Amino acid sequence: MSSHDVTELVGVSCLAAGADTLLAETVLEVGARLVLVIPARDYRARKVAPEHVLAFDRLLEAADEVVTMPWAKAGGEAYTAAGKELLRRADRLVAVWSGSPPTGKGGTADVVVQAQAAGLPVDVVWPEGAARRG
């Protein structure tokens, strides 16, 4: 086996719609391990949009490990804790991020800042001309 064997790769995702889900799907497609960090016990019921439920459930079932944070309700505190858990498990952060400033609510910018402060390598992906929806 090479030093870049895919069995050594572990993708960690909070499984939000968009880049988080694309990462999880790609990790499974290449045969790597998938670890999901779910921010709160009510995350699926309160925050997963109806059009994302099938993908969410399929990836949840396919994951090698699912960590549900100890918060009852999804929100800033739960997202911040989930981001910290994601970083605790990571050797490198790949962030699909527009460069917008942190909000203090556990979003991508907050996680990028925490990773940088911890000295974790961070790769930011934001294609030229890309724009956030909503």
XYZ file of N, CA and C in Angstrom:
402
model
N 0.835 -1.190 0.000
C 0.000 0.000 0.000
C 0.874 1.245 0.000
N 0.447 2.235 -0.713
C 1.202 3.483 -0.780
C 0.977 4.318 0.473
N 1.801 5.343 0.623
C 1.645 6.239 1.764
C 0.390 7.095 1.629
N -0.232 7.051 0.445
C -1.451 7.826 0.219
C -2.661 6.915 0.057
N -2.620 5.776 0.692
C -3.717 4.819 0.622
C -4.999 5.467 1.143
N -6.076 5.320 0.405
C -7.338 5.956 0.769
C -7.892 5.411 2.084
N -7.481 4.211 2.491
C -7.982 3.677 3.752
C -7.469 4.479 4.939
N -6.443 5.299 4.731
C -5.925 6.164 5.787
C -6.719 7.465 5.892
N -7.480 7.764 4.862
C -8.222 9.018 4.813
C -9.505 8.914 5.623
N -9.744 9.931 6.448
C -10.983 10.032 7.209
C -11.549 11.422 6.949
N -12.759 11.469 6.463
C -13.441 12.742 6.264
C -14.375 12.991 7.432
N -14.324 14.205 7.963
C -15.175 14.573 9.093
C -16.074 15.711 8.640
N -17.378 15.559 8.861
C -18.348 16.533 8.370
C -19.475 16.713 9.375
N -20.033 17.919 9.394
C -21.226 18.177 10.214
C -22.506 17.973 9.392
N -22.355 17.611 8.137
C -23.431 17.184 7.241
C -24.496 18.238 6.942
N -24.094 19.490 6.946
C -25.011 20.532 6.487
C -25.201 20.360 4.983
N -26.297 20.881 4.459
C -26.533 20.839 3.019
C -25.428 21.633 2.325
N -25.017 21.207 1.161
C -23.978 21.916 0.418
C -22.643 21.223 0.530
N -21.591 21.987 0.819
C -20.224 21.466 0.816
C -20.025 20.328 1.818
N -20.651 20.410 2.980
C -20.514 19.337 3.979
C -21.012 18.012 3.412
N -22.143 18.063 2.732
C -22.728 16.855 2.151
C -21.888 16.359 0.978
N -21.406 17.281 0.149
C -20.553 16.882 -0.970
C -19.286 16.194 -0.471
N -18.707 16.715 0.599
C -17.529 16.078 1.179
C -17.870 14.665 1.620
N -18.956 14.509 2.357
C -19.342 13.194 2.873
C -19.558 12.205 1.727
N -20.232 12.626 0.676
C -20.476 11.748 -0.467
C -19.164 11.354 -1.147
N -18.256 12.308 -1.297
C -16.977 12.036 -1.942
C -16.129 11.084 -1.109
N -16.118 11.278 0.184
C -15.373 10.403 1.089
C -15.841 8.958 0.908
N -17.143 8.762 0.871
C -17.672 7.408 0.693
C -17.361 6.862 -0.704
N -17.458 7.705 -1.713
C -17.186 7.266 -3.095
C -15.773 6.744 -3.267
N -14.812 7.351 -2.576
C -13.418 6.905 -2.718
C -13.058 5.794 -1.740
N -14.018 5.373 -0.926
C -13.780 4.269 -0.007
C -13.092 4.638 1.282
N -13.095 5.909 1.622
C -12.486 6.358 2.882
C -13.512 6.280 4.014
N -13.044 6.509 5.223
C -13.932 6.494 6.397
C -14.624 7.837 6.537
N -15.874 7.792 6.980
C -16.659 8.999 7.194
C -17.072 9.101 8.652
N -16.740 10.239 9.264
C -17.157 10.546 10.630
C -18.065 11.766 10.557
N -19.242 11.657 11.150
C -20.179 12.770 11.171
C -20.281 13.333 12.577
N -20.287 14.655 12.664
C -20.472 15.353 13.937
C -21.786 16.116 13.812
N -22.800 15.652 14.530
C -24.133 16.256 14.475
C -24.242 17.239 15.645
N -24.563 18.514 15.370
C -24.505 19.549 16.399
C -25.454 19.392 17.588
N -26.622 18.781 17.389
C -27.598 18.686 18.479
C -28.565 17.550 18.192
N -29.236 17.102 19.241
C -30.173 15.985 19.083
C -31.341 16.327 18.158
N -31.747 17.590 18.115
C -32.883 17.960 17.256
C -32.456 18.493 15.889
N -31.186 18.352 15.552
C -30.651 18.941 14.317
C -31.440 18.487 13.079
N -31.643 17.188 12.941
C -32.358 16.694 11.756
C -33.771 17.255 11.703
N -34.483 17.197 12.807
C -35.883 17.630 12.835
C -36.040 19.131 12.606
N -35.130 19.923 13.156
C -35.292 21.377 13.096
C -34.527 22.057 11.972
N -33.418 21.492 11.545
C -32.534 22.231 10.646
C -32.329 21.598 9.269
N -32.653 20.332 9.118
C -32.444 19.683 7.825
C -33.669 19.937 6.950
N -33.446 20.628 5.837
C -34.538 20.977 4.918
C -35.115 19.715 4.286
N -36.412 19.741 3.980
C -37.055 18.551 3.403
C -36.321 17.993 2.177
N -35.785 18.870 1.336
C -35.094 18.392 0.139
C -33.728 17.769 0.438
N -33.257 17.903 1.679
C -31.958 17.353 2.075
C -32.091 16.095 2.942
N -33.302 15.776 3.383
C -33.514 14.675 4.330
C -33.033 13.331 3.793
N -33.340 13.010 2.548
C -32.930 11.700 2.004
C -31.411 11.560 1.999
N -30.697 12.574 1.528
C -29.236 12.527 1.510
C -28.691 12.473 2.939
N -29.250 13.266 3.822
C -28.821 13.295 5.225
C -28.943 11.895 5.836
N -30.121 11.287 5.688
C -30.351 9.968 6.277
C -29.457 8.903 5.656
N -29.262 8.958 4.345
C -28.417 7.984 3.650
C -26.976 8.088 4.148
N -26.466 9.305 4.285
C -25.088 9.499 4.735
C -24.932 9.154 6.214
N -25.945 9.469 7.004
C -25.923 9.116 8.425
C -25.802 7.601 8.586
N -26.555 6.881 7.789
C -26.535 5.412 7.832
C -25.198 4.857 7.348
N -24.584 5.498 6.369
C -23.342 5.002 5.764
C -22.088 5.372 6.557
N -22.202 6.308 7.483
C -21.034 6.791 8.228
C -20.419 5.691 9.082
N -19.101 5.748 9.228
C -18.385 4.819 10.091
C -18.576 5.168 11.563
N -18.770 6.462 11.817
C -18.959 6.926 13.196
C -19.833 8.172 13.160
N -20.766 8.246 14.107
C -21.615 9.431 14.246
C -21.490 9.919 15.680
N -21.088 11.179 15.818
C -20.970 11.815 17.127
C -22.061 12.874 17.191
N -22.995 12.711 18.109
C -24.029 13.728 18.307
C -23.651 14.525 19.540
N -23.497 15.824 19.358
C -23.104 16.684 20.467
C -24.214 16.684 21.526
N -23.887 16.979 22.785
C -24.850 16.817 23.876
C -25.871 17.949 24.034
N -26.117 18.701 22.996
C -27.112 19.769 23.059
C -28.459 19.245 22.580
N -29.520 19.654 23.235
C -30.870 19.259 22.823
C -31.287 20.029 21.578
N -30.938 21.326 21.535
C -31.399 22.185 20.443
C -30.232 22.738 19.630
N -30.416 22.690 18.314
C -29.424 23.253 17.394
C -29.419 24.768 17.519
N -28.249 25.347 17.476
C -28.090 26.795 17.570
C -26.622 27.114 17.715
N -26.308 28.371 17.915
C -24.931 28.837 17.962
C -24.021 28.048 18.883
N -24.461 27.786 20.091
C -23.624 27.065 21.053
C -23.345 25.636 20.565
N -24.373 24.982 20.046
C -24.209 23.619 19.535
C -23.306 23.605 18.312
N -23.459 24.590 17.413
C -22.624 24.659 16.216
C -21.169 24.918 16.584
N -20.935 25.777 17.558
C -19.575 26.061 18.010
C -18.933 24.800 18.578
N -19.680 24.072 19.393
C -19.161 22.829 19.970
C -18.881 21.797 18.880
N -19.765 21.704 17.890
C -19.567 20.755 16.792
C -18.318 21.124 15.992
N -18.123 22.405 15.756
C -16.925 22.851 15.049
C -15.656 22.494 15.806
N -15.680 22.672 17.127
C -14.517 22.319 17.945
C -14.252 20.818 17.904
N -15.317 20.016 17.925
C -15.160 18.560 17.847
C -14.609 18.158 16.483
N -15.098 18.783 15.430
C -14.595 18.522 14.085
C -13.094 18.817 14.035
N -12.684 19.962 14.564
C -11.268 20.338 14.549
C -10.424 19.415 15.424
N -10.980 18.946 16.515
C -10.267 18.028 17.397
C -9.900 16.746 16.657
N -10.722 16.374 15.699
C -10.524 15.137 14.952
C -9.734 15.339 13.657
N -9.415 16.563 13.324
C -8.825 16.863 12.013
C -7.316 17.065 12.061
N -6.668 16.676 10.975
C -5.257 16.977 10.755
C -5.122 18.172 9.823
N -6.209 18.482 9.106
C -6.224 19.568 8.121
C -7.677 19.953 7.919
N -7.924 21.246 7.701
C -9.278 21.727 7.431
C -9.347 22.206 5.987
N -10.299 21.675 5.255
C -10.597 22.172 3.918
C -11.946 22.877 4.046
N -11.935 24.189 3.848
C -13.144 24.992 4.072
C -13.612 25.630 2.777
N -14.871 25.420 2.460
C -15.501 26.137 1.351
C -16.049 27.404 2.000
N -15.305 28.513 1.784
C -15.555 29.726 2.561
C -15.318 30.954 1.709
N -16.237 31.874 1.792
C -16.166 33.104 0.995
C -15.188 34.130 1.542
N -14.702 33.920 2.756
C -13.822 34.888 3.387
C -14.574 35.889 4.252
N -15.887 35.710 4.374
C -16.678 36.622 5.206
C -16.244 36.508 6.664
N -16.394 37.583 7.431
C -15.914 37.569 8.818
C -16.724 36.625 9.709
N -16.102 36.151 10.788
C -16.796 35.280 11.738
C -17.982 35.993 12.395
N -19.000 35.202 12.736
C -20.189 35.753 13.398
C -20.271 35.363 14.867
N -19.422 34.412 15.269
C -19.493 33.929 16.645
C -20.609 32.931 16.857
N -21.191 32.415 15.765
C -22.312 31.483 15.866
C -21.954 30.080 15.372
N -20.661 29.791 15.258
C -20.235 28.449 14.889
C -20.248 28.162 13.408
N -20.260 29.181 12.572
C -20.253 28.985 11.125
C -18.857 28.704 10.596
N -18.760 28.602 9.284
C -17.491 28.264 8.634
C -16.377 29.229 9.028
N -16.652 30.521 9.005
C -15.617 31.498 9.349
C -15.099 31.289 10.766
N -15.999 30.985 11.685
C -15.587 30.736 13.069
C -14.665 29.520 13.156
N -15.008 28.470 12.422
C -14.196 27.253 12.440
C -12.834 27.512 11.800
N -12.797 28.269 10.716
C -11.520 28.601 10.068
C -10.628 29.370 11.038
N -11.166 30.364 11.715
C -10.390 31.155 12.672
C -9.862 30.269 13.801
N -10.699 29.376 14.314
C -10.263 28.460 15.381
C -9.147 27.536 14.890
N -9.297 27.029 13.666
C -8.267 26.138 13.109
C -6.949 26.881 12.953
N -7.004 28.092 12.425
C -5.793 28.883 12.246
C -5.136 29.185 13.589
N -5.942 29.524 14.587
C -5.412 29.819 15.922
C -4.739 28.592 16.538
N -5.249 27.401 16.208
C -4.687 26.166 16.744
C -3.489 25.678 15.929
N -3.181 26.375 14.824
C -2.055 25.981 13.989
C -2.370 24.830 13.044
N -3.642 24.530 12.875
C -4.060 23.467 11.959
C -3.967 23.977 10.524
N -3.396 23.199 9.611
C -3.364 23.648 8.216
C -4.786 23.858 7.687
N -4.991 24.954 6.973
C -6.306 25.299 6.433
C -6.171 25.563 4.938
N -6.986 24.872 4.158
C -7.088 25.123 2.724
C -8.462 25.715 2.478
N -8.496 26.928 1.937
C -9.772 27.588 1.642
C -10.072 27.415 0.159
N -11.274 26.950 -0.117
C -11.746 26.754 -1.478
C -12.880 27.740 -1.711
N -12.696 28.607 -2.672
C -13.766 29.532 -3.061
C -13.529 29.917 -4.514
N -14.187 29.230 -5.436
C -13.945 29.493 -6.857
C -14.274 30.930 -7.246
N -13.472 31.468 -8.149
C -13.720 32.808 -8.648
C -15.141 32.891 -9.218
N -15.866 33.918 -8.831
C -17.235 34.120 -9.321
C -18.288 33.383 -8.512
N -17.883 32.599 -7.507
C -18.851 31.881 -6.676
C -19.614 32.856 -5.791
N -20.828 32.521 -5.452
C -21.651 33.336 -4.550
C -22.477 32.418 -3.673
N -22.698 32.868 -2.445
C -23.548 32.102 -1.520
C -25.001 32.270 -1.925
N -25.767 31.216 -1.728
C -27.211 31.302 -1.935
C -27.861 31.775 -0.656
N -28.991 32.420 -0.785
C -29.772 32.812 0.386
C -29.267 33.973 1.042
